[in-house]
One Martini backbone bead per residue (centre of mass of N, CA, C, O) as a GRO file, in nm:
protein
   86
    1MET     BB    1  -2.553  -2.457   3.520
    2LEU     BB    2  -2.642  -2.703   3.697
    3ARG     BB    3  -2.570  -2.806   4.007
    4THR     BB    4  -2.593  -3.121   3.938
    5GLU     BB    5  -2.351  -3.072   3.700
    6MET     BB    6  -2.151  -3.001   3.909
    7ARG     BB    7  -1.891  -2.981   4.093
    8ASN     BB    8  -1.822  -3.092   4.415
    9PRO     BB    9  -1.637  -2.939   4.658
   10ASN     BB   10  -1.682  -3.165   4.892
   11THR     BB   11  -1.547  -3.408   4.678
   12CYS     BB   12  -1.265  -3.348   4.541
   13GLN     BB   13  -1.095  -3.510   4.796
   14ILE     BB   14  -1.204  -3.806   4.854
   15SER     BB   15  -0.940  -3.984   4.787
   16LYS     BB   16  -0.791  -3.840   5.059
   17MET     BB   17  -0.974  -3.958   5.259
   18SER     BB   18  -1.103  -4.091   5.507
   19THR     BB   19  -1.336  -4.310   5.568
   20TYR     BB   20  -1.501  -4.137   5.757
   21ASP     BB   21  -1.505  -3.879   5.575
   22ILE     BB   22  -1.653  -4.011   5.345
   23VAL     BB   23  -1.916  -4.103   5.492
   24LYS     BB   24  -1.980  -3.820   5.602
   25THR     BB   25  -2.002  -3.672   5.332
   26ILE     BB   26  -2.223  -3.845   5.211
   27ASN     BB   27  -2.429  -3.795   5.433
   28ASP     BB   28  -2.439  -3.486   5.407
   29GLU     BB   29  -2.530  -3.486   5.108
   30ASN     BB   30  -2.792  -3.647   5.154
   31ALA     BB   31  -2.927  -3.429   5.336
   32ASN     BB   32  -2.973  -3.226   5.103
   33VAL     BB   33  -3.200  -3.380   4.966
   34THR     BB   34  -3.420  -3.363   5.187
   35ARG     BB   35  -3.431  -3.053   5.188
   36ALA     BB   36  -3.516  -3.017   4.892
   37ILE     BB   37  -3.774  -3.180   4.907
   38GLU     BB   38  -3.915  -3.020   5.129
   39ALA     BB   39  -3.923  -2.752   4.957
   40ALA     BB   40  -4.106  -2.932   4.721
   41LEU     BB   41  -4.374  -3.069   4.824
   42HIS     BB   42  -4.601  -2.907   4.681
   43ASP     BB   43  -4.507  -2.970   4.392
   44ILE     BB   44  -4.519  -3.277   4.420
   45GLU     BB   45  -4.816  -3.294   4.485
   46LYS     BB   46  -4.918  -3.174   4.218
   47ALA     BB   47  -4.791  -3.388   4.033
   48CYS     BB   48  -4.933  -3.634   4.156
   49ASP     BB   49  -5.226  -3.538   4.115
   50ALA     BB   50  -5.209  -3.499   3.807
   51THR     BB   51  -5.128  -3.787   3.737
   52ALA     BB   52  -5.364  -3.937   3.866
   53ALA     BB   53  -5.587  -3.793   3.706
   54SER     BB   54  -5.492  -3.883   3.428
   55ILE     BB   55  -5.508  -4.188   3.472
   56MET     BB   56  -5.816  -4.191   3.557
   57ASN     BB   57  -5.862  -4.061   3.243
   58GLY     BB   58  -5.659  -4.255   3.053
   59GLY     BB   59  -5.383  -4.198   3.100
   60ARG     BB   60  -5.024  -4.167   3.075
   61VAL     BB   61  -4.688  -4.273   3.138
   62PHE     BB   62  -4.374  -4.117   3.054
   63TYR     BB   63  -4.047  -4.215   3.002
   64ILE     BB   64  -3.743  -4.014   2.979
   65GLY     BB   65  -3.422  -4.166   2.909
   66ALA     BB   66  -3.082  -4.215   3.000
   67GLY     BB   67  -2.943  -4.457   3.130
   68THR     BB   68  -3.041  -4.458   3.442
   69SER     BB   69  -3.314  -4.332   3.382
   70GLY     BB   70  -3.407  -4.558   3.189
   71ARG     BB   71  -3.374  -4.797   3.386
   72LEU     BB   72  -3.578  -4.695   3.600
   73GLY     BB   73  -3.823  -4.716   3.413
   74VAL     BB   74  -3.807  -5.023   3.382
   75VAL     BB   75  -3.837  -5.094   3.677
   76ASP     BB   76  -4.111  -4.964   3.719
   77ALA     BB   77  -4.259  -5.129   3.501
   78ALA     BB   78  -4.205  -5.409   3.637
   79GLU     BB   79  -4.379  -5.326   3.904
   80CYS     BB   80  -4.675  -5.274   3.815
   81PRO     BB   81  -4.816  -5.550   3.802
   82PRO     BB   82  -4.764  -5.656   4.103
   83THR     BB   83  -4.848  -5.385   4.254
   84PHE     BB   84  -5.116  -5.276   4.056
   85GLY     BB   85  -5.248  -5.465   3.833
   86VAL     BB   86  -5.143  -5.371   3.510
   0.00000   0.00000   0.00000
């Protein structure tokens, strides 16, 4: 099972924490995201460059998702005309 699909042991008792401990825990967990992204920056760069090259050669971008992932694709699509003039 992917780590992102597993229960986070750092938040199992979040409903019993003080308000400060809740926001501190959330902030600490958010910091993990930036470290993970930093570790993947070269791979992200390659994906961005490949996507841009494909679009410049007539390609398209397809979002596939359900739930929040699908809704975020709709939000991105709604922003394309005013932001990029497409």
